[in-house]
PDB file of C-alpha atoms in Angstrom:
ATOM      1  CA  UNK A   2      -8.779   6.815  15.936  1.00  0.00           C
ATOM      2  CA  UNK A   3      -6.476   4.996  13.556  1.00  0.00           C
ATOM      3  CA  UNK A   4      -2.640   5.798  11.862  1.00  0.00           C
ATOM      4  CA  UNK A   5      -1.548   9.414  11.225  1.00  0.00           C
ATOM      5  CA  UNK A   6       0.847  10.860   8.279  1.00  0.00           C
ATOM      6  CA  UNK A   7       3.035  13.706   9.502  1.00  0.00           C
ATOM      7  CA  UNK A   8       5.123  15.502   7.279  1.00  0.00           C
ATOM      8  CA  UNK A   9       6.843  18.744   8.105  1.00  0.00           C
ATOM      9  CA  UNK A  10      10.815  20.240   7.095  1.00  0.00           C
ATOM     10  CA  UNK A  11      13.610  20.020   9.572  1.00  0.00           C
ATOM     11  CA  UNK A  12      17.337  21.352   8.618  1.00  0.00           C
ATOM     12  CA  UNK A  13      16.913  21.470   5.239  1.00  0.00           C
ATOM     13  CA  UNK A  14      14.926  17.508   5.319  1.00  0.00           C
ATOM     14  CA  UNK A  15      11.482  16.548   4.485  1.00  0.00           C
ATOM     15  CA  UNK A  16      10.303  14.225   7.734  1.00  0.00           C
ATOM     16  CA  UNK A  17       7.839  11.969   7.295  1.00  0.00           C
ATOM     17  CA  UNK A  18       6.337  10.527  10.520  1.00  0.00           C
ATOM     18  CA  UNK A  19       4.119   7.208   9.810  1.00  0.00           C
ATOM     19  CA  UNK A  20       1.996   7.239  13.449  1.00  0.00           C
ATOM     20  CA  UNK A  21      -0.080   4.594  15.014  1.00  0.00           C
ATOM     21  CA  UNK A  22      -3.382   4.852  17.583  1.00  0.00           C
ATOM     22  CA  UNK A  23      -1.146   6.089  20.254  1.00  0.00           C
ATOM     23  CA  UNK A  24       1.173   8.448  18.498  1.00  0.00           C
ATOM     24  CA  UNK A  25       3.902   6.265  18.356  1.00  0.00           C
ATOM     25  CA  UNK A  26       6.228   6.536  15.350  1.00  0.00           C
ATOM     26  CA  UNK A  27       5.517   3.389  13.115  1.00  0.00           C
ATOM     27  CA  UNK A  28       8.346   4.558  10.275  1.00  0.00           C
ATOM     28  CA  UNK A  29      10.221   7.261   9.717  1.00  0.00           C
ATOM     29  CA  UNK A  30      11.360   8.306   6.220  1.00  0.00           C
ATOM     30  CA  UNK A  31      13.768  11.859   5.930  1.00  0.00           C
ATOM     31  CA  UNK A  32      14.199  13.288   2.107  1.00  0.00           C
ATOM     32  CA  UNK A  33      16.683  15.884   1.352  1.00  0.00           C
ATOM     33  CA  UNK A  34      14.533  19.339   0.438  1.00  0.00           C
ATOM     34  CA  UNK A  35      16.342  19.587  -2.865  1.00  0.00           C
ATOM     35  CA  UNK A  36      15.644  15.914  -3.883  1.00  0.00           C
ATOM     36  CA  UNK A  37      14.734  16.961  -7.899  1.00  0.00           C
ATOM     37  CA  UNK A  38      12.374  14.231  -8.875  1.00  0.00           C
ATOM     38  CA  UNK A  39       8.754  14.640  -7.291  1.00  0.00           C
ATOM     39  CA  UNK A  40       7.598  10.857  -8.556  1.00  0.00           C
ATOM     40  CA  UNK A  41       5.662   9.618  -5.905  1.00  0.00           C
ATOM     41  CA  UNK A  42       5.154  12.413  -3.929  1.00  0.00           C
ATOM     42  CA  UNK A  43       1.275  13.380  -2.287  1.00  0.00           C
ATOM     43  CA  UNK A  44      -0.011  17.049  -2.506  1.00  0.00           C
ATOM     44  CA  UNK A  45      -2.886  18.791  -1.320  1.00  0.00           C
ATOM     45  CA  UNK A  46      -2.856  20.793  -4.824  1.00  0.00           C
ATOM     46  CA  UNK A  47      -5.560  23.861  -5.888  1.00  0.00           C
ATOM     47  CA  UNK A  48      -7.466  22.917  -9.562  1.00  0.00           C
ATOM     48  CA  UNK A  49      -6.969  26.032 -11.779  1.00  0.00           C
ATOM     49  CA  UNK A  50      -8.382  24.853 -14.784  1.00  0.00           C
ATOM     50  CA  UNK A  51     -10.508  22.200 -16.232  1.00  0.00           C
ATOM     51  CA  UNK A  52      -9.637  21.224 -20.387  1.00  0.00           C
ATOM     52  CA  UNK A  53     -13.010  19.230 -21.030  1.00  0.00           C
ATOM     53  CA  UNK A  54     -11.577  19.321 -24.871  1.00  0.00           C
ATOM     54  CA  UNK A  55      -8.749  16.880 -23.571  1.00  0.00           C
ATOM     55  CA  UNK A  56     -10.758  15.506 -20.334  1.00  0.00           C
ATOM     56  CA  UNK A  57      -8.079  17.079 -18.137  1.00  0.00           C
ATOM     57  CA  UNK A  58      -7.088  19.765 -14.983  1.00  0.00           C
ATOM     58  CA  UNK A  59      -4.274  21.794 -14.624  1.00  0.00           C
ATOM     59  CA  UNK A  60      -3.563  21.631 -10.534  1.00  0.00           C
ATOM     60  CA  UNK A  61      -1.602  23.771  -8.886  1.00  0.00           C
ATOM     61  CA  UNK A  62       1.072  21.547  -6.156  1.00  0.00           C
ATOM     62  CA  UNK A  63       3.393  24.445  -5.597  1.00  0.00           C
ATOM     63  CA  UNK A  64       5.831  24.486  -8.769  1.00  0.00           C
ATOM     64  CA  UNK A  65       6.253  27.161 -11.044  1.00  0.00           C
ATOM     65  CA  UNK A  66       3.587  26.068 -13.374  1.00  0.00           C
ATOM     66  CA  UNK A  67       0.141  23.545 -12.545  1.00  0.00           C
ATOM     67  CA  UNK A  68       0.558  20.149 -13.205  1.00  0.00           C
ATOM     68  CA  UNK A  69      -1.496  17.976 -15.237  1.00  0.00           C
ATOM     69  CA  UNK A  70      -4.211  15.401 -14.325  1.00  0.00           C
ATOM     70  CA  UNK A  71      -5.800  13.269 -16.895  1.00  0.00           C
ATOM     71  CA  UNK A  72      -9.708  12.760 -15.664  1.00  0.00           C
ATOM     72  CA  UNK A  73      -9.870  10.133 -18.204  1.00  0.00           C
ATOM     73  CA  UNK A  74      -9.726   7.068 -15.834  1.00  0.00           C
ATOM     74  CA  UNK A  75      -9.868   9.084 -12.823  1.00  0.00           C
ATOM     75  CA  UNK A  76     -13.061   7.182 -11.476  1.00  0.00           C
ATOM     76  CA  UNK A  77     -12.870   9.037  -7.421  1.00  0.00           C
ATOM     77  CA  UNK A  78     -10.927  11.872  -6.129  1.00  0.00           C
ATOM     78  CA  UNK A  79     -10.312  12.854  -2.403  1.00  0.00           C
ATOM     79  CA  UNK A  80     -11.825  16.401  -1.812  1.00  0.00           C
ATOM     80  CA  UNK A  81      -9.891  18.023   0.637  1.00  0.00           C
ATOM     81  CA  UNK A  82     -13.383  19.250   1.619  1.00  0.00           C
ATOM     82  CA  UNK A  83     -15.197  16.047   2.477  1.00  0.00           C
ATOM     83  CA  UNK A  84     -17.244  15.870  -0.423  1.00  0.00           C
ATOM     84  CA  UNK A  85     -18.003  12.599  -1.949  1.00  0.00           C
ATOM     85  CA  UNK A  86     -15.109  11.194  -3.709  1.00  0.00           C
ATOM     86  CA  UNK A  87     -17.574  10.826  -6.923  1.00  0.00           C
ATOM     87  CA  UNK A  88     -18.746  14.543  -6.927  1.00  0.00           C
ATOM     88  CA  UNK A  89     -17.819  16.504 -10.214  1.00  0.00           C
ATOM     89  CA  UNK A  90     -14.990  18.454  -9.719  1.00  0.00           C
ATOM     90  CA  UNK A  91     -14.450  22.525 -10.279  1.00  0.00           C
ATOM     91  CA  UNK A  92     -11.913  25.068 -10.658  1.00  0.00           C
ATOM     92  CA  UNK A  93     -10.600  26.020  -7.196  1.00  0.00           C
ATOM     93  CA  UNK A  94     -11.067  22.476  -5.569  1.00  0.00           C
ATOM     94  CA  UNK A  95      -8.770  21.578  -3.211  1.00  0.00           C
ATOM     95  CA  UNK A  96      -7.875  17.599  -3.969  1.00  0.00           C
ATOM     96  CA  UNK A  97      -5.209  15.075  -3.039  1.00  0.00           C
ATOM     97  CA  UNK A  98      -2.686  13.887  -6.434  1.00  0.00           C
ATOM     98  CA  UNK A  99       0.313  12.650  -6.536  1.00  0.00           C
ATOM     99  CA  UNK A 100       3.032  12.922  -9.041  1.00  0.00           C
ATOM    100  CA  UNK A 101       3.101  10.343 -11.955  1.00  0.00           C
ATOM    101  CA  UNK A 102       5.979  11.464 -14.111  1.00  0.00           C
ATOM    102  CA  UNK A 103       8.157  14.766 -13.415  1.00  0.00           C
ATOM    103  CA  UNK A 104       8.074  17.794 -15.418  1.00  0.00           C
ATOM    104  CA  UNK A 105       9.971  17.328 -19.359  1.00  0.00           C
ATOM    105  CA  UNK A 106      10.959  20.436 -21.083  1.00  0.00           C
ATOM    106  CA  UNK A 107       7.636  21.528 -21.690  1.00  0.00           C
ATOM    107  CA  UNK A 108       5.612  18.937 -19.961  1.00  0.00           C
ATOM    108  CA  UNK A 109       4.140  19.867 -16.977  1.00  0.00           C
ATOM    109  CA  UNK A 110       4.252  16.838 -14.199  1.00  0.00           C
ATOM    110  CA  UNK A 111       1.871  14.246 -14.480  1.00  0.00           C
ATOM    111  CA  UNK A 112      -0.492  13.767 -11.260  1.00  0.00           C
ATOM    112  CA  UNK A 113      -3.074  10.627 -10.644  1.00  0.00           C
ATOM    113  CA  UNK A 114      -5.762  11.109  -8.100  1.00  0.00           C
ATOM    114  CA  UNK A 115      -5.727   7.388  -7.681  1.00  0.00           C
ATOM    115  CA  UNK A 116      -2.670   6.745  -5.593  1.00  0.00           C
ATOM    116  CA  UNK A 117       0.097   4.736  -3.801  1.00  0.00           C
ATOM    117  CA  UNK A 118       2.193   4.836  -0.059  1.00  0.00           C
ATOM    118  CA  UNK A 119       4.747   2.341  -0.448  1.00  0.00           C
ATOM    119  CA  UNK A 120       5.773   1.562   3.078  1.00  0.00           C
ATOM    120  CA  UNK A 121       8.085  -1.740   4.309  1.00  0.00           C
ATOM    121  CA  UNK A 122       5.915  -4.204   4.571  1.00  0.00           C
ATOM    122  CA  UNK A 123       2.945  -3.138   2.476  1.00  0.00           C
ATOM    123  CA  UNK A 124       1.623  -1.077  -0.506  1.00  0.00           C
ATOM    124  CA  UNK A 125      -1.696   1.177   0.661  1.00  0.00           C
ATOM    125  CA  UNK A 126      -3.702   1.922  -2.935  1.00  0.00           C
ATOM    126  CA  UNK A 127      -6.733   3.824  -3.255  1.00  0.00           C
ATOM    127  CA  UNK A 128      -9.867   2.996  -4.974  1.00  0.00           C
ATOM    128  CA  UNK A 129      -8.806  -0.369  -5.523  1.00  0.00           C
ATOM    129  CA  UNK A 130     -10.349  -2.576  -2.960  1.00  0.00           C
ATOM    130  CA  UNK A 131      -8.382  -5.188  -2.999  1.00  0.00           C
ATOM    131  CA  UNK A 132      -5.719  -7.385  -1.371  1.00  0.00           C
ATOM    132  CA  UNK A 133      -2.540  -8.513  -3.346  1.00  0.00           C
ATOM    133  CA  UNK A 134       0.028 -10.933  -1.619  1.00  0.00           C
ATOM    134  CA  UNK A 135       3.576 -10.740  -3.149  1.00  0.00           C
ATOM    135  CA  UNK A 136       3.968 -13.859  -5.284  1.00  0.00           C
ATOM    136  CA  UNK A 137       7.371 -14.290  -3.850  1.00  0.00           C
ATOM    137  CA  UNK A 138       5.476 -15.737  -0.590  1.00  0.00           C
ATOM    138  CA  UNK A 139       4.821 -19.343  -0.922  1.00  0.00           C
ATOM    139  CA  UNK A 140       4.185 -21.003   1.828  1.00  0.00           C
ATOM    140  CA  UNK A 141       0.081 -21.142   2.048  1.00  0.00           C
ATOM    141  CA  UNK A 142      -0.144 -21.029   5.402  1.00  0.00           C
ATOM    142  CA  UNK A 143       1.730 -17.645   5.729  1.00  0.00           C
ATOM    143  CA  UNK A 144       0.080 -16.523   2.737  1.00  0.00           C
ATOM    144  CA  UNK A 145      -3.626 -17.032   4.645  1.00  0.00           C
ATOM    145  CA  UNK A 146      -2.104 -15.742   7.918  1.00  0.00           C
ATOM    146  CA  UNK A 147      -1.449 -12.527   5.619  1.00  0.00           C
ATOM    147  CA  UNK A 148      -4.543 -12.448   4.356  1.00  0.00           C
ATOM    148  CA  UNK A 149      -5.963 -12.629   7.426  1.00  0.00           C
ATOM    149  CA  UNK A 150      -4.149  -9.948   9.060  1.00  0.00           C
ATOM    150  CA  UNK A 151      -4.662  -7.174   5.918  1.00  0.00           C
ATOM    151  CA  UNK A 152      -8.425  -8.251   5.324  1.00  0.00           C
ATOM    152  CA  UNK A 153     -10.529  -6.412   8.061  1.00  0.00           C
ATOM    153  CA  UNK A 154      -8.308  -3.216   6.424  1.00  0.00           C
ATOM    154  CA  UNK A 155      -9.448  -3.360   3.072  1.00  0.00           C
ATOM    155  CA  UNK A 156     -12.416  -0.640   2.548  1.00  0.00           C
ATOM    156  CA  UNK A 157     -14.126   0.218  -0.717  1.00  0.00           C
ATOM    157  CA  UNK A 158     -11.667   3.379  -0.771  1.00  0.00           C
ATOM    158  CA  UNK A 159      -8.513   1.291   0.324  1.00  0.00           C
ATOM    159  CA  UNK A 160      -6.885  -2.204  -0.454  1.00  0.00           C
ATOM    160  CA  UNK A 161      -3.282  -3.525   0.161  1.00  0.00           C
ATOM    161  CA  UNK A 162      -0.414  -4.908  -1.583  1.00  0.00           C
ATOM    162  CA  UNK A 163       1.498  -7.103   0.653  1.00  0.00           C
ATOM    163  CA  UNK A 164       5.295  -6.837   0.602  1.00  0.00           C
ATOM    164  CA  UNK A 165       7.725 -10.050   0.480  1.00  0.00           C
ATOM    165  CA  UNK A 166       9.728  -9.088   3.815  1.00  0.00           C
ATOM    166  CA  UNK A 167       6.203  -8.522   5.611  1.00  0.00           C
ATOM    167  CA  UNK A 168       6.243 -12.768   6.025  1.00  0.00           C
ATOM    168  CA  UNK A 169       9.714 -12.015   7.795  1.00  0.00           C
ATOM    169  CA  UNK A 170       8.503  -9.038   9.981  1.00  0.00           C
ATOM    170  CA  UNK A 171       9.302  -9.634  13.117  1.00  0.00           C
ATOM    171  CA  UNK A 172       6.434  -7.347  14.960  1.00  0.00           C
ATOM    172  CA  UNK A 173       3.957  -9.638  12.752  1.00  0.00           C
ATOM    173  CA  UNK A 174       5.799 -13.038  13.441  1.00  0.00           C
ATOM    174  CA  UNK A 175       4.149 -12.782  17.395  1.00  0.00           C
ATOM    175  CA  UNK A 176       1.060 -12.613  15.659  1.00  0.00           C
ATOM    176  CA  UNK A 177       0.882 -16.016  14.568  1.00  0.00           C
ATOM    177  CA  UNK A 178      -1.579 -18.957  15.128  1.00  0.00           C
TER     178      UNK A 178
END
């Protein structure tokens, strides 16, 4: 099966639920509903309008006005749909973003399609299949231990950014050869 994302609103929180194979809560992460920036956040968002004058779309993520998303080095996007991340996209598509920069006077947000979770121990990025190991880890050993661990993860879709404390974790340490 593999890890879950759960997000829902609970007493005036956003809740998000990180879930492993068995449905077991991995992290937890709670965010006041009135939290003003929206940096960093994921939406499911509705394209409105394509600008091929600026190579740009307008999506819609559930503010008063769509936000904006560059295509210019927007290489794959994740169709809600299922289509091929590399498939030409339309008004009305239904696509994952997440926000860049926040809305400035008259600036509408700034969305990437190519995005970031930050969790505790690691960074999950999209269309960058790669593996990055904190610098701040220096002992080789732990840093091929790490390596070894992330690898079999990395997809062409998917690559890691390993955290400093993940060499301290303690549900990792067991893991060790």
């Amino acid at each position: 099966m593999g890890h879950k994302l759960v997000t829902t609103s609970l007493r005036g929180m956003v809740m998000s639920f990180l879930l492993d194979e068995q449905d077991k809560a991995i992290e937890i992460h709670p965010f006041p509903e009135n939290l003003k920036s929206l940096v960093g956040n994921i939406y499911a968002g509705r394209v409105s309008n394509i600008a091929k004058n600026i190579n740009a779309a307008f999506v819609h993520i559930g503010e008063d006005k769509p936000a904006y998303l560059s295509l210019e080095n927007t290489s794959k996007i994740f169709y809600s749909d299922g289509r091929p991340a590399d498939a030409k996209l339309k008004q009305g598509d239904l696509i994952l973003v997440q926000v860049a920069k926040d809305a400035h006077k008259t600036k509408a947000p700034k969305l990437v399609a190519e995005f970031a979770v930050t969790g505790q121990y690691a960074v999950l990025t999209t269309n960058h299949p790669s593996l990055g190991l904190s610098s701040k880890i220096t002992e080789t050993k732990e840093r091929i231990r790490l390596k070894r661990l992330f690898k079999p993860y990395v997809t062409k879709a998917y690559g890691f950014i390993v955290r400093t404390n993940c060499a301290t974790a303690e549900n990792l340490k067991s893991k060790r050869r």
